[in-house]
Amino acid sequence: MYSEKVMDYFMNPRNMGEIENANGVGLVGNAKCGDIMKLYLDIDDATGIIRDAKFKTFGCGAAVATSSISTEMVIGKTIHEALDITNRSVTEALDGLPPLKIHCSLLAEEAIRSALWDYAQKKGIKIEGLQAPESTDHHHHLNDEE
Amino acid sequence: MIYLDNAATTALRPEVFDTMIEYMRENYANPSSIYQKAGCAKVAMDVAREKIAKAISADHSNEIFFTGSGSESINWAIKSVVNNTTHGKHIITTKVEHPVVLRTCEFLEKQGFDVTYLPVDEFGMVDAQQVEEAILEGTILVAVMMANNEIGTIMPIAEIGEVIAKVNETRERSERILFFTDAIQAVGHIPVDVNALNVDMLALSGHKFYAPKGVGALYVRRGVKLMPLIHGGGQERGRRGGTENVSGIVGMGYAIDLAMAEMEAEITRQTELRDYLITQILEKIPHSRLNGHPIKRLPGNANITFDFIEGEGMLLMLDFNDIAASSGSACTSGSLDPSHVLLAVGLTHEQAHGSLRLSLGKDTTKQELDKLIEVLPNIVERLRQMSPLWEDYQRNSVT
Ligand SMILES: Cc1ncc(COP(=O)(O)O)c(C=O)c1O
């Protein structure tokens, strides 16, 4: 059902973990549909380059793989380059996803945007082309039982 | 492969397969024909019907109708009752039925029927009193499954049957409430006696007891009207046209015979293995809990929830270790919602996503379970390391 690449990123996830002093953290998804992604970014304030990225994910194989590969895709990129990453580029990088799992790649795109938004809020800056994450109820509250 | 998904389907018995081949290769005649070869096929089908009848203690073999699946049997039973009834429009069922029953009831709701979905307790159980209290004047059908396919809980069918019989004593014969049970997980595994249970109709399916896929049966008590499902030839006493799946039917008859012969010993053996498995897992893995009833459960069913993780990941890692199992997570159900059964017993969405169903079978050995018990704690640990929910929990429990 999954491509070899998805299985590889699931079984050997790259950049899994936390960044202690991350200056951008995104938390997206909800427990109801079973996917929660947390993305940590370490962004260089002077250059706007993403120095490091890590993730933690509660979710299926596709959710883990999309989170993991998106950390690889953002590292070394500027904030603006990172904003160009879409769910489609994440899916392509994984050699495709089953139709039912496309929402996982959407979540990955959202996680990047949410982490960058968090960074902008913390720094009091405006990032062109980035709006506030859509609806807060989309975001998971960890003790919410819905 | 270590196969722990026997509730999904079972491996066809080789000896059953050999018999089936005979009825495809040599005894291929149409059982409705007149010559000797056809007679053989007809007799073999009659014998299979008798074996199925005997296995569920039916009084007459012509109370058994062969179908093409358990799902068909269920659809047929429920739709037949509503089609043949004019005195009411109310159906009682439970929140933990198999999707076949639930989707059929939802379909009927759209046609104007009222359905009561009884809630269950923390073990997935309804009791007879709940059924009694839900009965209305217009109630025509009660449908309660005998054993749950996800959590293994065995329902008090005999008690429910008694309550319904009592209500029926006060009703005209033509206005009786009919009692149907989906016994697909039960037949061939635990004793099933249609008279002791007081059921009017019962569904069973071959592939759950080492018979082939694509063959099932519906028991219909004598005197209960059965609507023709497929209009055609005179097959199945004119109720289900179409030349019969002779080899499948013969295979199912043989398989039920073998299952009945082994049943008592298998119940003892699998119950012991199951309890060993459950105890070991709960002991070795923190934040885990058993779903379903601790005692009133199928001998082969263990269903466990692991907090903070999601089920599909577990299945993929188990598969990597050549172990086949299933989960109540949404990812494995083809929808976004986790198991309706686990939500009905009171689990949160997170917990429902993190469940693992291990279903044992006649070929399951202790060595196989030991292999699982060896790899599972690491799998759960790895997934927890990845989980933001676990991170959160740990942070909160430290401070
Ligand atoms: C309780 C229950 N009901 C119905 C079914 C459907 O049976 P079948 O696969 O033969 O259509 C199953 C099996 O998946 C089951 O476990």
Coordinates of C-alpha atoms and ligand atoms in Angstrom, one line a residue:
Chain A
M1 CA 0.0 0.0 0.0
Y2 CA 2.9 2.4 0.7
S3 CA 5.8 3.3 -1.5
E4 CA 9.2 2.0 -0.4
K5 CA 10.2 5.5 0.4
V6 CA 7.3 6.0 2.7
M7 CA 8.1 2.8 4.5
D8 CA 11.7 3.8 4.8
Y9 CA 10.9 7.2 6.3
F10 CA 8.4 5.5 8.7
M11 CA 10.8 2.7 9.8
N12 CA 13.9 5.0 9.9
P13 CA 12.5 8.5 10.6
R14 CA 15.0 11.4 10.0
N15 CA 15.0 14.3 12.4
M16 CA 12.6 12.7 14.9
G17 CA 12.7 14.5 18.3
E18 CA 12.6 17.9 19.8
I19 CA 14.7 21.1 19.6
E20 CA 15.0 22.5 23.1
N21 CA 15.2 26.1 22.2
A22 CA 13.2 26.1 19.0
N23 CA 12.1 29.5 17.9
G24 CA 9.2 28.2 15.8
V25 CA 6.9 25.4 16.9
G26 CA 3.9 24.2 14.9
L27 CA 1.2 21.9 16.2
V28 CA -1.4 20.8 13.8
G29 CA -4.0 18.0 13.4
N30 CA -6.4 16.6 15.9
A31 CA -6.9 13.3 17.7
K32 CA -10.3 12.8 16.1
C33 CA -8.9 11.8 12.7
G34 CA -5.9 10.4 14.4
D35 CA -3.0 12.6 13.2
I36 CA -1.1 15.2 15.3
M37 CA 2.1 16.7 14.1
K38 CA 4.5 18.8 16.0
L39 CA 7.2 20.6 14.1
Y40 CA 10.2 22.4 15.7
L41 CA 12.3 24.9 13.8
D42 CA 15.6 26.6 14.6
I43 CA 15.7 29.7 12.4
D44 CA 18.7 32.0 12.1
D45 CA 17.4 35.4 12.9
A46 CA 20.0 37.2 10.8
T47 CA 19.7 35.2 7.6
G48 CA 16.2 33.8 8.0
I49 CA 17.7 30.4 7.2
I50 CA 16.2 27.3 8.9
R51 CA 19.2 25.7 10.6
D52 CA 17.5 22.7 12.0
A53 CA 14.1 21.0 12.1
K54 CA 12.7 18.2 14.1
F55 CA 9.3 16.5 14.5
K56 CA 7.1 14.4 16.7
T57 CA 4.0 12.8 15.2
F58 CA 1.0 10.8 16.5
G59 CA -0.4 9.1 13.5
C60 CA -0.2 6.6 10.8
G61 CA 2.8 5.6 8.7
A62 CA 2.1 8.3 6.1
A63 CA 1.8 10.9 8.8
V64 CA 5.2 10.0 10.2
A65 CA 6.8 9.8 6.8
T66 CA 5.4 13.2 5.6
S67 CA 6.5 14.9 8.8
S68 CA 10.0 13.4 8.6
I69 CA 10.6 14.3 5.0
S70 CA 9.3 17.8 5.4
T71 CA 11.9 18.4 8.1
E72 CA 14.5 17.4 5.5
M73 CA 12.9 19.6 2.9
V74 CA 13.0 22.8 5.1
I75 CA 16.5 22.5 6.6
G76 CA 18.9 24.9 4.9
K77 CA 16.0 26.8 3.2
T78 CA 15.1 30.4 3.9
I79 CA 11.7 31.1 5.4
H80 CA 10.4 32.2 2.0
E81 CA 11.7 29.1 0.3
A82 CA 10.1 27.0 3.0
L83 CA 6.7 28.6 2.3
D84 CA 6.9 27.2 -1.2
I85 CA 6.7 23.7 0.1
T86 CA 3.3 22.3 -0.7
N87 CA 1.5 19.1 0.1
R88 CA 2.1 18.1 -3.5
S89 CA 5.9 18.5 -3.3
V90 CA 5.8 16.5 0.0
T91 CA 3.8 13.8 -1.7
E92 CA 6.1 13.7 -4.7
A93 CA 9.2 13.5 -2.5
L94 CA 7.7 10.3 -1.0
D95 CA 7.0 8.8 -4.5
G96 CA 3.3 9.3 -3.9
L97 CA 0.8 8.4 -1.1
P98 CA -2.4 6.3 -1.2
P99 CA -5.5 8.6 -1.9
L100 CA -6.8 8.2 1.6
K101 CA -3.5 9.5 3.0
I102 CA -3.3 12.7 1.0
H103 CA -4.6 14.6 4.1
C104 CA -1.3 13.7 5.9
S105 CA 0.7 15.7 3.3
L106 CA -1.7 18.6 3.8
L107 CA -1.0 18.4 7.5
A108 CA 2.8 18.5 6.8
E109 CA 2.3 21.7 4.8
E110 CA 0.2 23.2 7.6
A111 CA 2.8 22.2 10.2
I112 CA 5.5 24.2 8.4
R113 CA 3.2 27.2 8.0
S114 CA 2.1 26.9 11.6
A115 CA 5.8 26.8 12.9
L116 CA 6.7 29.8 10.8
W117 CA 3.7 31.7 12.0
D118 CA 4.8 30.9 15.6
Y119 CA 8.3 32.3 14.8
A120 CA 6.8 35.5 13.3
Q121 CA 4.6 36.0 16.3
K122 CA 7.5 35.5 18.7
K123 CA 9.7 37.9 16.8
G124 CA 6.9 40.4 16.1
I125 CA 7.6 40.3 12.4
K126 CA 5.4 39.9 9.3
I127 CA 6.2 37.2 6.8
E128 CA 5.0 38.0 3.4
G129 CA 2.5 35.4 2.1
L130 CA 1.9 33.9 5.5
Q131 CA -1.4 34.2 7.3
A132 CA -2.4 33.0 10.7
P133 CA -3.2 29.3 10.7
E134 CA -6.7 28.9 9.5
S135 CA -8.9 27.9 12.4
T136 CA -7.8 27.3 15.9
D137 CA -10.3 24.5 16.4
H138 CA -8.4 22.6 13.7
H139 CA -5.6 22.6 16.2
H140 CA -5.4 19.9 18.7
H141 CA -5.7 20.6 22.4
L142 CA -3.8 17.8 24.0
N143 CA -6.3 17.1 26.7
D144 CA -9.3 17.6 24.6
E145 CA -11.5 14.5 24.4
E146 CA -14.0 15.9 21.8
Chain B
M1 CA 4.2 -15.4 9.2
I2 CA 2.6 -15.2 12.6
Y3 CA -1.1 -14.9 11.9
L4 CA -3.0 -13.1 14.6
D5 CA -5.9 -11.9 12.6
N6 CA -8.2 -14.9 12.7
A7 CA -11.2 -12.6 13.5
A8 CA -10.8 -11.1 10.0
T9 CA -10.6 -14.4 8.3
T10 CA -9.1 -17.9 8.8
A11 CA -7.0 -20.2 6.7
L12 CA -8.9 -22.7 4.7
R13 CA -8.3 -26.2 6.1
P14 CA -6.3 -28.3 3.5
E15 CA -8.6 -31.3 3.9
V16 CA -11.6 -29.0 3.3
F17 CA -9.9 -27.7 0.2
D18 CA -9.3 -31.3 -1.1
T19 CA -13.0 -32.0 -0.8
M20 CA -14.0 -28.8 -2.5
I21 CA -11.8 -29.6 -5.4
E22 CA -13.7 -32.9 -5.9
Y23 CA -16.9 -30.9 -6.2
M24 CA -15.4 -28.6 -8.9
R25 CA -13.5 -31.2 -10.9
E26 CA -15.5 -34.5 -10.8
N27 CA -18.8 -33.7 -9.1
Y28 CA -19.4 -30.5 -11.1
A29 CA -23.0 -31.3 -12.0
N30 CA -25.8 -28.8 -11.4
P31 CA -27.6 -30.1 -8.3
S32 CA -31.0 -29.3 -9.9
S33 CA -30.5 -31.8 -12.7
I34 CA -31.8 -35.2 -12.9
Y35 CA -29.0 -37.7 -13.6
Q36 CA -26.9 -39.5 -11.0
K37 CA -24.0 -37.1 -10.9
A38 CA -26.4 -34.3 -10.1
G39 CA -27.9 -36.4 -7.4
C40 CA -24.5 -36.6 -5.8
A41 CA -24.1 -32.9 -5.7
K42 CA -27.6 -32.5 -4.3
V43 CA -27.0 -35.1 -1.6
A44 CA -23.7 -33.4 -0.6
M45 CA -25.5 -30.1 -0.2
D46 CA -28.2 -31.7 1.9
V47 CA -25.5 -33.3 4.1
A48 CA -23.8 -29.9 4.5
R49 CA -27.2 -28.3 5.4
E50 CA -27.7 -31.0 8.1
K51 CA -24.3 -30.4 9.5
I52 CA -24.8 -26.7 9.8
A53 CA -28.3 -27.3 11.4
K54 CA -26.8 -29.7 13.9
A55 CA -23.9 -27.3 14.8
I56 CA -26.4 -24.6 15.9
S57 CA -29.0 -27.2 17.3
A58 CA -31.6 -26.2 14.7
D59 CA -34.6 -28.6 14.7
H60 CA -34.8 -29.0 11.0
S61 CA -32.2 -28.8 8.2
N62 CA -34.6 -26.8 6.0
E63 CA -34.3 -23.9 8.5
I64 CA -30.9 -23.3 7.0
F65 CA -30.5 -21.2 3.8
F66 CA -27.2 -20.9 2.1
T67 CA -25.9 -17.5 1.1
G68 CA -22.8 -15.9 -0.4
S69 CA -21.5 -14.3 2.7
G70 CA -22.2 -13.4 6.3
S71 CA -23.0 -9.9 5.1
E72 CA -25.7 -11.3 2.8
S73 CA -27.2 -13.3 5.6
I74 CA -27.5 -10.2 7.7
N75 CA -29.0 -8.1 5.0
W76 CA -31.4 -10.8 4.1
A77 CA -32.6 -11.4 7.7
I78 CA -33.2 -7.7 8.5
K79 CA -34.7 -6.7 5.2
S80 CA -37.0 -9.8 5.2
V81 CA -38.4 -8.9 8.6
V82 CA -39.2 -5.3 7.6
N83 CA -40.6 -6.4 4.3
N84 CA -42.9 -9.0 5.8
T85 CA -44.2 -6.8 8.6
T86 CA -47.0 -4.3 8.7
H87 CA -47.6 -3.9 12.4
G88 CA -44.8 -1.6 13.2
K89 CA -41.7 0.3 12.2
H90 CA -39.4 0.1 15.1
I91 CA -36.1 -1.8 15.3
I92 CA -33.8 -2.3 18.3
T93 CA -30.1 -2.9 17.9
T94 CA -26.9 -1.9 19.6
K95 CA -24.1 0.6 19.0
V96 CA -21.5 -2.1 18.7
E97 CA -22.9 -4.2 15.9
H98 CA -20.8 -4.9 12.8
P99 CA -21.0 -2.3 10.1
V100 CA -23.2 -4.6 8.1
V101 CA -26.0 -4.4 10.7
L102 CA -25.5 -0.6 11.2
R103 CA -25.5 0.3 7.6
T104 CA -28.6 -1.8 6.9
C105 CA -30.4 -0.1 9.8
E106 CA -29.3 3.3 8.6
F107 CA -30.7 2.4 5.1
L108 CA -34.0 1.4 6.7
E109 CA -34.1 4.7 8.7
K110 CA -34.1 6.5 5.4
Q111 CA -37.1 4.3 4.3
G112 CA -39.0 5.5 7.4
F113 CA -38.1 3.0 10.1
D114 CA -37.1 4.0 13.6
V115 CA -34.0 2.4 15.0
T116 CA -32.9 2.4 18.6
Y117 CA -29.2 1.9 19.0
L118 CA -28.7 0.7 22.5
P119 CA -25.6 1.9 24.3
V120 CA -23.2 -0.6 25.9
D121 CA -21.4 -0.7 29.2
E122 CA -17.6 -0.3 29.5
F123 CA -17.2 -4.0 28.5
G124 CA -19.3 -3.6 25.3
M125 CA -22.3 -5.4 26.8
V126 CA -26.0 -4.7 26.7
D127 CA -28.3 -6.4 29.1
A128 CA -31.7 -7.9 28.7
Q129 CA -33.3 -5.2 30.8
Q130 CA -32.2 -2.5 28.4
V131 CA -33.8 -4.4 25.6
E132 CA -37.0 -4.8 27.5
E133 CA -37.2 -1.1 28.3
A134 CA -36.6 -0.2 24.7
I135 CA -39.4 -2.3 23.3
L136 CA -42.3 -0.3 22.0
E137 CA -45.7 -1.3 20.7
G138 CA -44.4 -0.9 17.1
T139 CA -41.2 -2.9 17.7
I140 CA -40.8 -5.6 15.0
L141 CA -37.2 -6.7 15.3
V142 CA -34.4 -6.9 17.8
A143 CA -30.9 -7.5 16.3
V144 CA -28.1 -8.1 18.8
M145 CA -24.8 -9.7 17.9
M146 CA -23.7 -12.8 19.7
A147 CA -20.0 -12.0 20.0
N148 CA -18.3 -8.8 19.0
N149 CA -15.7 -9.0 16.2
E150 CA -13.5 -6.2 17.6
I151 CA -13.4 -6.7 21.3
G152 CA -14.7 -10.2 21.6
T153 CA -17.4 -9.5 24.2
I154 CA -20.1 -12.2 24.3
M155 CA -23.6 -10.8 24.7
P156 CA -26.3 -12.3 26.9
I157 CA -28.4 -13.5 24.0
A158 CA -30.3 -16.2 25.9
E159 CA -31.5 -13.6 28.4
I160 CA -32.5 -11.2 25.7
G161 CA -34.3 -14.0 23.9
E162 CA -36.2 -14.8 27.1
V163 CA -37.3 -11.2 27.5
I164 CA -38.6 -11.0 24.0
A165 CA -40.4 -14.4 24.3
K166 CA -42.1 -13.0 27.4
V167 CA -43.3 -9.9 25.5
N168 CA -44.4 -12.1 22.6
E169 CA -46.7 -14.0 24.9
T170 CA -48.8 -10.9 25.1
R171 CA -48.9 -10.4 21.4
E172 CA -50.8 -11.8 18.5
R173 CA -48.8 -14.4 16.6
S174 CA -48.7 -12.2 13.5
E175 CA -47.4 -9.3 15.6
R176 CA -44.5 -11.0 17.3
I177 CA -41.1 -9.3 17.7
L178 CA -38.5 -11.3 15.8
F179 CA -35.1 -11.8 17.3
F180 CA -32.0 -11.9 15.1
T181 CA -28.4 -12.5 16.1
D182 CA -25.2 -12.0 14.1
A183 CA -23.3 -15.0 15.3
I184 CA -20.6 -14.8 12.7
Q185 CA -17.8 -14.6 15.2
A186 CA -19.4 -17.3 17.4
V187 CA -20.3 -20.2 15.2
G188 CA -17.6 -22.8 15.2
H189 CA -15.9 -21.2 18.2
I190 CA -18.3 -21.3 21.1
P191 CA -21.5 -23.3 21.6
V192 CA -24.5 -21.8 19.8
D193 CA -27.9 -23.3 20.3
V194 CA -30.8 -21.5 18.5
N195 CA -33.4 -22.9 20.9
A196 CA -31.5 -22.1 24.1
L197 CA -30.9 -18.6 22.8
N198 CA -34.5 -18.2 21.7
V199 CA -33.5 -16.6 18.4
D200 CA -35.7 -16.6 15.3
M201 CA -32.9 -15.9 12.9
L202 CA -29.1 -16.2 13.0
A203 CA -26.3 -15.4 10.6
L204 CA -23.1 -17.3 10.1
S205 CA -20.1 -17.2 7.7
G206 CA -17.8 -20.0 6.6
H207 CA -14.6 -18.1 6.3
K208 CA -14.5 -17.5 10.1
F209 CA -14.2 -21.2 10.8
Y210 CA -11.6 -22.4 8.3
A211 CA -14.1 -22.8 5.4
P212 CA -13.8 -20.9 2.2
K213 CA -14.7 -17.2 1.7
G214 CA -17.9 -16.4 -0.2
V215 CA -20.2 -18.8 1.6
G216 CA -22.5 -18.3 4.6
A217 CA -25.8 -19.3 5.9
L218 CA -29.0 -17.9 7.5
Y219 CA -31.0 -19.8 10.0
V220 CA -34.7 -19.0 9.9
R221 CA -36.9 -20.7 12.5
R222 CA -39.8 -22.7 11.1
G223 CA -42.9 -20.5 11.0
V224 CA -40.9 -17.3 10.4
K225 CA -41.6 -15.9 6.9
L226 CA -38.5 -15.4 4.7
M227 CA -38.7 -13.0 1.8
P228 CA -37.3 -14.3 -1.4
L229 CA -33.9 -12.5 -1.9
I230 CA -33.2 -13.4 -5.5
H231 CA -36.1 -14.3 -7.7
G232 CA -35.1 -17.1 -10.1
G233 CA -35.1 -20.8 -10.0
G234 CA -36.3 -22.9 -7.2
Q235 CA -33.0 -23.0 -5.3
E236 CA -33.0 -22.5 -1.5
R237 CA -36.7 -23.4 -1.5
G238 CA -37.5 -20.6 -4.0
R239 CA -36.0 -17.9 -1.7
R240 CA -32.6 -17.5 -3.4
G241 CA -32.3 -18.3 -7.0
G242 CA -29.0 -19.1 -8.7
T243 CA -27.2 -22.4 -9.2
E244 CA -25.6 -23.1 -5.8
N245 CA -22.0 -22.7 -4.9
V246 CA -21.8 -26.5 -4.3
S247 CA -18.1 -26.7 -3.5
G248 CA -18.3 -23.8 -1.1
I249 CA -21.3 -25.2 0.6
V250 CA -19.8 -28.7 0.9
G251 CA -16.6 -27.1 2.2
M252 CA -18.5 -25.2 4.8
G253 CA -20.3 -28.3 6.0
Y254 CA -17.1 -30.3 6.3
A255 CA -15.4 -27.4 8.1
I256 CA -18.2 -26.9 10.7
D257 CA -18.0 -30.6 11.4
L258 CA -14.3 -30.4 12.2
A259 CA -14.7 -27.2 14.2
M260 CA -17.4 -28.8 16.3
A261 CA -15.2 -31.8 17.0
E262 CA -12.4 -29.6 18.2
M263 CA -14.4 -27.0 19.9
E264 CA -14.2 -28.0 23.5
A265 CA -10.5 -28.6 23.4
E266 CA -9.8 -25.4 21.4
I267 CA -11.9 -23.3 23.9
T268 CA -9.7 -24.5 26.7
R269 CA -6.4 -24.1 24.8
Q270 CA -7.1 -20.7 23.2
T271 CA -8.5 -19.2 26.4
E272 CA -5.4 -20.2 28.2
L273 CA -3.2 -18.7 25.5
R274 CA -5.3 -15.6 25.3
D275 CA -5.1 -14.9 29.0
Y276 CA -1.4 -15.5 29.0
L277 CA -1.0 -13.0 26.1
I278 CA -3.1 -10.4 27.8
T279 CA -1.4 -10.8 31.1
Q280 CA 2.1 -10.6 29.6
I281 CA 1.3 -7.5 27.5
L282 CA -0.4 -5.6 30.3
E283 CA 2.5 -6.4 32.6
K284 CA 5.3 -5.5 30.2
I285 CA 3.8 -2.4 28.6
P286 CA 2.8 0.6 30.8
H287 CA -0.3 2.6 30.0
S288 CA -2.0 -0.3 28.3
R289 CA -5.5 -1.7 29.0
L290 CA -7.7 -4.5 27.9
N291 CA -10.8 -3.7 25.8
G292 CA -13.9 -5.9 26.1
H293 CA -15.1 -8.2 28.9
P294 CA -12.3 -9.9 30.9
I295 CA -14.2 -13.2 31.1
K296 CA -17.2 -13.2 28.8
R297 CA -15.1 -12.9 25.7
L298 CA -14.3 -15.1 22.7
P299 CA -11.5 -17.5 23.5
G300 CA -9.3 -16.2 20.7
N301 CA -9.8 -12.4 21.1
A302 CA -7.4 -10.0 22.8
N303 CA -7.9 -6.3 22.2
I304 CA -5.6 -3.9 23.9
T305 CA -5.2 -0.1 23.9
F306 CA -1.9 1.6 24.2
D307 CA -2.1 5.2 25.2
F308 CA -0.3 7.9 23.2
I309 CA 0.2 6.0 20.0
E310 CA -1.7 5.3 16.8
G311 CA -2.5 1.8 15.7
E312 CA -1.4 1.7 12.1
G313 CA 2.2 2.4 13.0
M314 CA 2.0 -0.6 15.3
L315 CA 0.6 -2.8 12.5
L316 CA 3.4 -1.7 10.1
M317 CA 6.1 -2.4 12.6
L318 CA 4.5 -5.8 13.5
D319 CA 4.3 -6.6 9.8
F320 CA 8.0 -5.8 9.5
N321 CA 8.4 -8.5 12.1
D322 CA 6.2 -10.8 10.0
I323 CA 3.3 -10.6 12.5
A324 CA -0.2 -10.0 11.1
A325 CA -2.8 -8.2 13.4
S326 CA -5.4 -5.5 13.1
S327 CA -6.4 -2.2 14.8
G328 CA -9.3 0.0 15.5
S329 CA -7.5 3.1 14.2
A330 CA -9.1 5.1 11.5
C331 CA -6.2 4.6 9.2
T332 CA -7.0 0.9 9.0
S333 CA -10.7 1.4 8.6
G334 CA -10.7 3.5 5.4
S335 CA -12.4 6.4 7.1
L336 CA -11.3 9.2 9.4
D337 CA -13.1 7.9 12.4
P338 CA -11.7 5.3 14.7
S339 CA -13.6 2.2 15.7
H340 CA -17.3 2.9 16.7
V341 CA -17.0 -0.1 19.1
L342 CA -14.1 1.4 21.1
L343 CA -15.8 4.8 21.2
A344 CA -19.0 3.1 22.4
V345 CA -17.2 1.5 25.3
G346 CA -16.0 4.9 26.4
L347 CA -12.5 5.3 25.0
T348 CA -11.4 8.7 23.8
H349 CA -10.5 9.2 20.2
E350 CA -6.8 9.0 21.0
Q351 CA -7.2 5.7 22.8
A352 CA -9.4 4.3 20.1
H353 CA -6.8 5.0 17.5
G354 CA -4.2 3.2 19.6
S355 CA -5.9 -0.2 19.8
L356 CA -4.5 -3.5 18.7
R357 CA -6.6 -6.6 18.0
L358 CA -4.9 -9.9 18.3
S359 CA -7.1 -12.8 17.3
L360 CA -5.9 -16.3 17.8
G361 CA -6.8 -19.4 15.9
K362 CA -6.5 -23.2 16.0
D363 CA -2.9 -23.0 14.7
T364 CA -1.7 -20.4 17.0
T365 CA 1.1 -21.6 19.3
K366 CA 2.6 -20.2 22.5
Q367 CA 5.9 -19.8 20.7
E368 CA 4.3 -17.4 18.3
L369 CA 2.8 -15.4 21.1
D370 CA 6.1 -15.3 22.9
K371 CA 7.7 -13.8 19.7
L372 CA 5.0 -11.1 19.8
I373 CA 5.4 -10.4 23.5
E374 CA 9.1 -10.0 22.8
V375 CA 8.8 -7.4 20.0
L376 CA 5.7 -5.5 21.0
P377 CA 7.2 -3.5 24.0
N378 CA 9.9 -2.1 21.8
I379 CA 7.4 -1.2 19.1
V380 CA 5.2 0.7 21.5
E381 CA 8.2 2.4 23.0
R382 CA 9.5 3.5 19.6
L383 CA 6.1 4.9 18.6
R384 CA 5.8 6.7 22.0
Q385 CA 9.2 8.3 21.4
M386 CA 7.8 9.7 18.2
S387 CA 4.5 10.9 19.8
P388 CA 3.8 14.5 20.8
L389 CA 1.1 13.2 23.2
W390 CA 3.7 11.1 25.1
E391 CA 6.0 14.0 25.2
D392 CA 3.3 16.1 26.7
Y393 CA 2.3 13.5 29.2
Q394 CA 5.8 13.0 30.4
R395 CA 6.4 16.7 30.7
N396 CA 3.2 17.1 32.8
S397 CA 3.9 14.1 35.0
V398 CA 7.4 15.4 35.8
T399 CA 6.3 18.9 36.8
Ligands
LIG1 C1 -19.6 -9.9 13.5 C2 -19.5 -9.9 12.0 N1 -20.5 -9.7 11.3 C3 -20.5 -9.7 9.9 C4 -19.3 -10.0 9.2 C5 -19.3 -10.0 7.7 O1 -19.2 -11.4 7.3 P1 -18.7 -11.7 5.8 O2 -17.3 -11.2 5.7 O3 -18.8 -13.2 5.6 O4 -19.6 -10.9 4.8 C6 -18.2 -10.2 10.0 C7 -16.9 -10.5 9.3 O5 -16.2 -9.6 8.9 C8 -18.2 -10.2 11.4 O6 -17.2 -10.4 12.1

